[in-house]
Short mmCIF file of C-alpha atoms in Angstrom, two decimals:
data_model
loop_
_atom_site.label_atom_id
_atom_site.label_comp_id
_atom_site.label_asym_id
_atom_site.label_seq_id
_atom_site.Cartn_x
_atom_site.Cartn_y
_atom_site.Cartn_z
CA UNK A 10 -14.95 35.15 -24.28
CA UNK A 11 -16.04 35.30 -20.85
CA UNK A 12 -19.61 34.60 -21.43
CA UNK A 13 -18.86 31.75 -24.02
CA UNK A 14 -17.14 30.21 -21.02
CA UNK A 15 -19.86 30.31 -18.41
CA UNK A 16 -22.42 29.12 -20.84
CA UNK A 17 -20.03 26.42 -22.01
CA UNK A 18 -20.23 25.25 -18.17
CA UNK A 19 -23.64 25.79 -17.44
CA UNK A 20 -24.98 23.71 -20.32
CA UNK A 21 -22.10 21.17 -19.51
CA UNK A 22 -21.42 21.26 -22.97
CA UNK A 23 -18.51 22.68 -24.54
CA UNK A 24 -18.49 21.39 -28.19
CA UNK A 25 -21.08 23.25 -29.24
CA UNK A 26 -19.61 26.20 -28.95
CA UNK A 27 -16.45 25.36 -29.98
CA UNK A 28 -18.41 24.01 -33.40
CA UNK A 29 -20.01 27.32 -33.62
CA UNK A 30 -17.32 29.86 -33.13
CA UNK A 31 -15.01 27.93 -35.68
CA UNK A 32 -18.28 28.16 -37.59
CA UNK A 33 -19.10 31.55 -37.68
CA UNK A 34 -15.54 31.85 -38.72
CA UNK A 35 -16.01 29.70 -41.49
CA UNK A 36 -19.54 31.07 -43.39
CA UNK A 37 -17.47 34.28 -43.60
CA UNK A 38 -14.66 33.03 -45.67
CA UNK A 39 -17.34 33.35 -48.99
CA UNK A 40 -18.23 36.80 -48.37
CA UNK A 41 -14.44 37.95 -49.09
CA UNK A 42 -14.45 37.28 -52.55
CA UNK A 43 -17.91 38.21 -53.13
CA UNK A 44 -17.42 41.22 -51.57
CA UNK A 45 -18.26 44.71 -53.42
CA UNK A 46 -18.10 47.14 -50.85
CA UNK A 47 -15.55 47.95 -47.98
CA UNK A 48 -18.92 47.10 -45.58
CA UNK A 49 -19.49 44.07 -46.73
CA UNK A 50 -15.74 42.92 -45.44
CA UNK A 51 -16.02 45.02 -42.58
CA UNK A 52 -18.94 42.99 -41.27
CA UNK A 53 -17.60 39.72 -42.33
CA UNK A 54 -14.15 40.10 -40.23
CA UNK A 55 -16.42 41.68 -37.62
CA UNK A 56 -18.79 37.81 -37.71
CA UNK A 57 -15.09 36.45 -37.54
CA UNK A 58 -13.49 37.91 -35.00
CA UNK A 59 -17.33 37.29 -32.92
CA UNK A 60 -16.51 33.48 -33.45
CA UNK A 61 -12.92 33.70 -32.30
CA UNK A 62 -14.50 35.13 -29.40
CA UNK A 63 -17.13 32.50 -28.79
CA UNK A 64 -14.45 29.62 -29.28
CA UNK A 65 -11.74 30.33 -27.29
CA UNK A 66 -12.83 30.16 -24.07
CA UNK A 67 -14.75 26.89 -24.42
CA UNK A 68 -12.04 24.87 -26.93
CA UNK A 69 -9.08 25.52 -23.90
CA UNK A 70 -11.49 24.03 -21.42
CA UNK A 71 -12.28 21.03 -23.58
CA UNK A 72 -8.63 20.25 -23.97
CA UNK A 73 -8.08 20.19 -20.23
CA UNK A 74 -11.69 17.97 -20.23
CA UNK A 75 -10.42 15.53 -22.73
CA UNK A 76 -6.72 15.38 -21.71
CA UNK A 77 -4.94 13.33 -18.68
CA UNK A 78 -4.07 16.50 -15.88
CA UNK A 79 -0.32 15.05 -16.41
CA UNK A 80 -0.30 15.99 -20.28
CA UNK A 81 -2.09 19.18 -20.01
CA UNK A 82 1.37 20.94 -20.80
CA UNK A 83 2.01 18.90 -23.91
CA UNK A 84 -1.70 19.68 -24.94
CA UNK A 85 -1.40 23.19 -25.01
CA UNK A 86 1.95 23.34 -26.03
CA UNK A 87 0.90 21.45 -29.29
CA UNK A 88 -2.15 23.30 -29.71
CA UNK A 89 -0.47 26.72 -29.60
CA UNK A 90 2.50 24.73 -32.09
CA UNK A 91 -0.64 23.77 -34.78
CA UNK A 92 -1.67 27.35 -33.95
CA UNK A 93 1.50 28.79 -35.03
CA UNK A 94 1.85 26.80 -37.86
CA UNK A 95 -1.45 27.98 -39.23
CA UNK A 96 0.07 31.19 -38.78
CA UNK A 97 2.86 31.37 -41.21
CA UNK A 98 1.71 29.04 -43.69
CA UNK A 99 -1.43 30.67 -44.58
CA UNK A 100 0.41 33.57 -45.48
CA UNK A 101 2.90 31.37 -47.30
CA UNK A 102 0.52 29.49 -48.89
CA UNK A 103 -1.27 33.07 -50.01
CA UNK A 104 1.43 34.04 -51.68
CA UNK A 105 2.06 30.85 -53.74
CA UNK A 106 -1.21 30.83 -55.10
CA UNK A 107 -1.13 34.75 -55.55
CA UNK A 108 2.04 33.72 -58.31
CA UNK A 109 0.09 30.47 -59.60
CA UNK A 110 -3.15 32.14 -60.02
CA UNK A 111 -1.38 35.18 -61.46
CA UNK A 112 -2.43 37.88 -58.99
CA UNK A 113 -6.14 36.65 -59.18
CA UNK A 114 -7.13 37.52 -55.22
CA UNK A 115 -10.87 36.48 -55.45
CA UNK A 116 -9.70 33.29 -56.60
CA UNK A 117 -6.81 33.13 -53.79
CA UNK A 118 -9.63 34.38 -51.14
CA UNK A 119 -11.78 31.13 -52.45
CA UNK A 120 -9.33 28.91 -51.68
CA UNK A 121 -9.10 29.72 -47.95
CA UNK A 122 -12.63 28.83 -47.64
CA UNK A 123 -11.87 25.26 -48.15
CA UNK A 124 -9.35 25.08 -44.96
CA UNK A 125 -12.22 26.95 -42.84
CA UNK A 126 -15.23 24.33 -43.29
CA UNK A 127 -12.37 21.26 -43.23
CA UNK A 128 -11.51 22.26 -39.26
CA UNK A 129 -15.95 23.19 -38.48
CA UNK A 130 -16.43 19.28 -40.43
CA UNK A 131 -13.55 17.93 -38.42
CA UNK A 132 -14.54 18.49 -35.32
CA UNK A 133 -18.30 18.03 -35.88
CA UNK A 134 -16.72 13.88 -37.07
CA UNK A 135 -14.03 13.92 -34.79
CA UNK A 136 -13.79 15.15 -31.91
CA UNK A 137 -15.82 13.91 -28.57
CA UNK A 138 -17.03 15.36 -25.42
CA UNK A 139 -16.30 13.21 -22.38
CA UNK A 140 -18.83 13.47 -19.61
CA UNK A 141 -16.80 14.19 -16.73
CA UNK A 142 -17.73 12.82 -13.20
CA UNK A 143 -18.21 16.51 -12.14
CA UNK A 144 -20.44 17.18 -14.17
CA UNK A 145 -22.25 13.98 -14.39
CA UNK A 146 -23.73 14.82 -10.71
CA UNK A 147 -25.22 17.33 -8.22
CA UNK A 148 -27.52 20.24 -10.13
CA UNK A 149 -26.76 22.47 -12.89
CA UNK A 150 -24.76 25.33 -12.65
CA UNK A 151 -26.24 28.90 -12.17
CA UNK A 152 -24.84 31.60 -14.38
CA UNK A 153 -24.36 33.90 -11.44
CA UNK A 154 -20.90 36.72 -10.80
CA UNK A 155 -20.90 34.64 -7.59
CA UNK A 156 -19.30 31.66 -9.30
CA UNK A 157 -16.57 33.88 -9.21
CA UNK A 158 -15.95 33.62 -5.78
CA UNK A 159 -15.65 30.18 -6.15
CA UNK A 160 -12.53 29.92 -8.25
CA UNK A 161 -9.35 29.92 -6.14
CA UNK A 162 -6.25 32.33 -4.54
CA UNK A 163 -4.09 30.18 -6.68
CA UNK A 164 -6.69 30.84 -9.78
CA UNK A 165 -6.91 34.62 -9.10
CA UNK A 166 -2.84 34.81 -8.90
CA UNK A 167 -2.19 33.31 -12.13
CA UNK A 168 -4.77 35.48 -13.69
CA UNK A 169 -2.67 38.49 -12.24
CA UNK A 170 0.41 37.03 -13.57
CA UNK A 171 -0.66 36.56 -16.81
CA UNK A 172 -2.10 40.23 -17.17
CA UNK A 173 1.30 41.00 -15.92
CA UNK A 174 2.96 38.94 -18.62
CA UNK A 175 1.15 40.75 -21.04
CA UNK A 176 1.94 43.62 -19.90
CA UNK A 177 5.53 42.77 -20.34
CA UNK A 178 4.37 41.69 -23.93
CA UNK A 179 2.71 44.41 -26.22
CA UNK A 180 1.32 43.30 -29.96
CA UNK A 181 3.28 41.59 -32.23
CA UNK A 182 2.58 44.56 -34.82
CA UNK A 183 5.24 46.41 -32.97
CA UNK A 184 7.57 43.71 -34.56
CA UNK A 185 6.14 44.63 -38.12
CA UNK A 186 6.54 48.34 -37.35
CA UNK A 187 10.28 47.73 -36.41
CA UNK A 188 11.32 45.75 -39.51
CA UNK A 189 9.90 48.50 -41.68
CA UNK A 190 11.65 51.22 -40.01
CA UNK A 191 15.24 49.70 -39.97
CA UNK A 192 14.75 49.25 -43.63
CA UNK A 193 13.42 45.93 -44.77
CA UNK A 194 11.36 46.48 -48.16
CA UNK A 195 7.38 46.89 -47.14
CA UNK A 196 6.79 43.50 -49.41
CA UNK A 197 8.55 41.23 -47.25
CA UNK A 198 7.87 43.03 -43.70
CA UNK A 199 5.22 40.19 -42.88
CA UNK A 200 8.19 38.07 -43.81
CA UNK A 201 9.09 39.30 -39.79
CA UNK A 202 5.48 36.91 -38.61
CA UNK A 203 6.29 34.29 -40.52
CA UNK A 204 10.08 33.97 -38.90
CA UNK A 205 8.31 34.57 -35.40
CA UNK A 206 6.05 31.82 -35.85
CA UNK A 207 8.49 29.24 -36.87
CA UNK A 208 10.29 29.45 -33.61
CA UNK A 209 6.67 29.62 -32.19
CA UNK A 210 5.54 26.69 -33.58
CA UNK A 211 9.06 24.47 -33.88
CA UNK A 212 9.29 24.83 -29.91
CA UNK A 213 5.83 25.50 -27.94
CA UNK A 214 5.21 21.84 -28.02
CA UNK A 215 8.42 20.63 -26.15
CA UNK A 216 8.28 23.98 -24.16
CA UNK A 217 4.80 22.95 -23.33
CA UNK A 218 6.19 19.06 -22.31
CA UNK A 219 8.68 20.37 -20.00
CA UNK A 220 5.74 21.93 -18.67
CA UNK A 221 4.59 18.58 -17.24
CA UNK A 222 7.82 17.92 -15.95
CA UNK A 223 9.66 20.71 -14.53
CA UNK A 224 9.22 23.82 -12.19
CA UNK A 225 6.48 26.43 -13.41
CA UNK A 226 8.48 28.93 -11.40
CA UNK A 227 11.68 28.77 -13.07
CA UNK A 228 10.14 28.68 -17.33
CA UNK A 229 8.17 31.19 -16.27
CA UNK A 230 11.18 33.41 -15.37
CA UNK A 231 12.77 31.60 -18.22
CA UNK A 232 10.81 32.86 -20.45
CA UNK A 233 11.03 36.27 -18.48
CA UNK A 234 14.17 36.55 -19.84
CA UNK A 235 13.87 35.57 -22.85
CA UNK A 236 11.59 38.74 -23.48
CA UNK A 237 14.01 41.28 -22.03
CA UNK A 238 16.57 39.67 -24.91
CA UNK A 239 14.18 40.00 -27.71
CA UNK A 240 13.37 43.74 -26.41
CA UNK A 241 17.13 44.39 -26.04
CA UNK A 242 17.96 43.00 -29.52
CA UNK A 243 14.99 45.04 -31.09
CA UNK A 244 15.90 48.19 -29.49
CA UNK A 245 19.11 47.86 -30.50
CA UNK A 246 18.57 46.60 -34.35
CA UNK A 247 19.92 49.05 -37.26
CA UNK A 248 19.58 45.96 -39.55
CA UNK A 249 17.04 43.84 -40.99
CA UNK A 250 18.87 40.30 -39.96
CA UNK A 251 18.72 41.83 -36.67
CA UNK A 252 15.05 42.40 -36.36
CA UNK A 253 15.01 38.56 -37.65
CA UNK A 254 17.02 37.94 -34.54
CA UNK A 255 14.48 39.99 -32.45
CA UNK A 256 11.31 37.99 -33.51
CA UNK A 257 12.93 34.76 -33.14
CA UNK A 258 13.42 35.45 -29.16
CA UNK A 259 10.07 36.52 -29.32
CA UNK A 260 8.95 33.55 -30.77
CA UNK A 261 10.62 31.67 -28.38
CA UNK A 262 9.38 33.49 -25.08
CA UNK A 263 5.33 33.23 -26.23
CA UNK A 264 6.28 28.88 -26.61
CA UNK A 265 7.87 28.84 -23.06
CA UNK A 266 5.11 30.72 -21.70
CA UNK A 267 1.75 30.59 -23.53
CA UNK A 268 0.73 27.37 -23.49
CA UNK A 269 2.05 26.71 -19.24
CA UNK A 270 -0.34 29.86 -18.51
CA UNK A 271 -2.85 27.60 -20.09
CA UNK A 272 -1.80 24.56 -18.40
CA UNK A 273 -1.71 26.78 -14.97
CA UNK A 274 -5.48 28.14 -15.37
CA UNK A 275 -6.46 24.45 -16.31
CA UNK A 276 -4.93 23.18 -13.11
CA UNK A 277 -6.21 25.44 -10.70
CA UNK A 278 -9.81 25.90 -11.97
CA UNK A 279 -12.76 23.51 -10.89
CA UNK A 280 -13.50 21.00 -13.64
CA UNK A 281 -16.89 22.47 -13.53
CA UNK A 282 -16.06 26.27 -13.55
CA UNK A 283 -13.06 25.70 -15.98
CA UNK A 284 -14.94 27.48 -19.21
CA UNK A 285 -15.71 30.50 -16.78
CA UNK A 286 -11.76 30.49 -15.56
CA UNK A 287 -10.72 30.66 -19.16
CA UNK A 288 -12.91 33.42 -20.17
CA UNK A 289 -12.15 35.41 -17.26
CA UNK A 290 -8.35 34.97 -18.03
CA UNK A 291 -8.62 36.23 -21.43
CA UNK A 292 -10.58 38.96 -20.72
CA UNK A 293 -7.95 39.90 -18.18
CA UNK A 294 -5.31 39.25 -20.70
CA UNK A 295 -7.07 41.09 -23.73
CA UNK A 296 -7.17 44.15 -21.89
CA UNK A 297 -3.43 44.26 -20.71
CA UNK A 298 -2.76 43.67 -23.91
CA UNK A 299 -4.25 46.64 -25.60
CA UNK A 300 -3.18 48.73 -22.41
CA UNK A 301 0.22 47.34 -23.51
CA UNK A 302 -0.03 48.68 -27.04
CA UNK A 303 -1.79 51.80 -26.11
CA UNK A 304 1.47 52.23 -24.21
CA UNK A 305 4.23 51.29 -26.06
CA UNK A 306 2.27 53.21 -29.33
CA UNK A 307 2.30 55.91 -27.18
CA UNK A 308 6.12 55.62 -26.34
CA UNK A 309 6.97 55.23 -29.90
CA UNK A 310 5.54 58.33 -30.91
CA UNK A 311 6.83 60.45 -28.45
CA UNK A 312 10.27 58.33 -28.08
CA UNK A 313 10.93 56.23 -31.30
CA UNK A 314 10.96 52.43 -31.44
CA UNK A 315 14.06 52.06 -29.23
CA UNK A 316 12.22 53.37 -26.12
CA UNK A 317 9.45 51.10 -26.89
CA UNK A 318 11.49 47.91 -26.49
CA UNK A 319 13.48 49.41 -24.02
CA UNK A 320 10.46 50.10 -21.73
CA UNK A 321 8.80 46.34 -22.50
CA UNK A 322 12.57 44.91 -20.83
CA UNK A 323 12.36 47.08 -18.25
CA UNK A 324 8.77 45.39 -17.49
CA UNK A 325 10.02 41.89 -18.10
CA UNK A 326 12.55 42.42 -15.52
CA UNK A 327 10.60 43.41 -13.08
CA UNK A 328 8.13 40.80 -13.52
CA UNK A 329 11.10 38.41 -13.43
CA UNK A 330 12.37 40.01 -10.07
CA UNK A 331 9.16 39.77 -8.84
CA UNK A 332 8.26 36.00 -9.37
CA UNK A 333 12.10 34.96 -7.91
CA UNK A 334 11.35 36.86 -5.20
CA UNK A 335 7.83 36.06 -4.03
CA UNK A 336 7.31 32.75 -1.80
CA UNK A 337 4.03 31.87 -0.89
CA UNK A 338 3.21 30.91 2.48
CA UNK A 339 1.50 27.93 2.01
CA UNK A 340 3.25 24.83 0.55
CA UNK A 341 4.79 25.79 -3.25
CA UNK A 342 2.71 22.93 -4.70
CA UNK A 343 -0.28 24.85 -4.32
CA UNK A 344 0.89 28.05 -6.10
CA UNK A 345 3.67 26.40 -8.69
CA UNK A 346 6.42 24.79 -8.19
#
């Protein structure tokens, strides 16, 4: 991710990479149902999850390249909404051809190849590069550590904050884990993703919208909160409808918040270093994230599940506490408002 980035601004070219991560992605979908051996799909998710890496970093800086700064919020509010939708009809979709095709999987896994090389063809037809004014002049970009001493306070804060949101925020697995040990059948656990990802998808785009418009501050603690009441509800779930209940707050904390942290690294990064910011960010975010899980695995073993969402609350809160009560000494505009 990080590297994608920096070479995504040092070329001054972004759609390339984008084109091959999504790629990469997409010449693997064949080897599924050709697959004989456990290797053989071992090193095809392995060339996946290589192009996920690859295109990340690059396709959030094109968005902020291509859209107006004042939309940037609605951009990656949608994106993450498309994202989510992906999410829980694949899955959905999976299943109704599993029943149609009687239980034939290789036939099922060729079908998801066809989805893989439409996005790769789509944005090889449709999508364009501007040439922004930044990069347009002055000389190229070295790929140097120092760049990083370029990017700003403001930059370098968010960064922190999002590592700290993740923090706050373990894997979604944990939500799969929970709905299989207060008793829903092991067939329709994933059932748990797919509720998760409707809220997801149904409100990241306004979330993202009112990103444009209102106070990053305050849906930012916002959607604080709304994390301590999907812990709260999941600790305290001896029912299936109330794990439901659980993953729908969670849904609807990663819309108020994912796609603003996106918006807030777009904002505060150079134009010409913004490949490198997002890298950096998910790198930082990646690893809270499996510090997260390491921790709340950990907790669950030695605990149970309750002091596992009990414990991610506790680490909302104090995130929450701590973003009401910091104030910036310069003027708020230059942090967020």
């Amino acid at each position: 991710k990080v590297f994608s980035g920096a070479i995504s601004d040092y070329f001054r070219k972004r759609k390339f990479l984008v084109v091959l991560g999504y790629g990469l992605g997409a010449i693997t979908k064949p080897v599924f149902p050709l697959a004989t051996t456990i290797e053989w799909v071992f090193g095809a998710r392995f060339v996946d999850r290589i192009g996920k890496g690859i295109r990340g970093a690059p396709r959030d800086a094109l968005v902020a390249d291509i859209v107006p700064p004042k939309l940037r919020g609605a951009a990656y509010g949608l994106r993450q909404s498309l994202d989510s939708v992906g999410a829980f009809l694949g899955p959905l979709l999976a299943i109704a051809f599993m029943i149609w095709l009687a239980n034939d999987i290789k036939s099922v896994l060729w079908v998801a190849v066809v989805p893989a090389f439409l996005a790769v063809l789509l944005l090889i037809v449709a999508v364009r590069e501007p040439e922004s004014s930044e990069h347009a002049s002055g000389a190229r970009n070295h790929l140097a550590l120092a760049d990083a001493k370029r990017l700003s306070l403001r930059y370098w804060l968010i960064v922190a904050l999002g590592a700290v949101f993740t923090l706050a925020r373990f894997s979604e697995a944990f939500l799969i884990l929970r709905a299989q040990d207060v008793g829903l059948a092991v067939s329709y656990v994933p059932a748990i993703m797919i509720v998760m990802n409707i809220v997801y998808a149904g409100l990241a785009y306004p979330a993202g919208a009112a990103a444009d418009r209102f106070s990053a501050r305050t849906l930012l603690v916002l959607g604080l909160g709304v994390l301590v009441v999907a812990d709260v509800v999941l600790a305290m779930a001896a029912s299936p409808l109330i794990a439901f209940l659980g993953a729908a707050f969670w849904g609807l904390h990663m819309a108020l918040t994912q796609g603003l942290l996106s918006k807030l690294v777009a904002d505060a990064a150079p134009a010409e270093l913004r490949g490198t910011a997002f890298g950096i960010f998910n790198l930082m975010s990646g690893f809270a994230l499996l510090l997260a899980s390491v921790i709340a695995g950990s907790l669950w073993s030695v605990f149970g599940a309750s002091a596992t969402f009990i414990a991610g609350a506790s680490f909302a809160a104090l995130a929450a506490m701590g973003l009401l009560l910091y104030h910036p000494k310069t003027r708020p505009t230059e942090y967020m408002r």
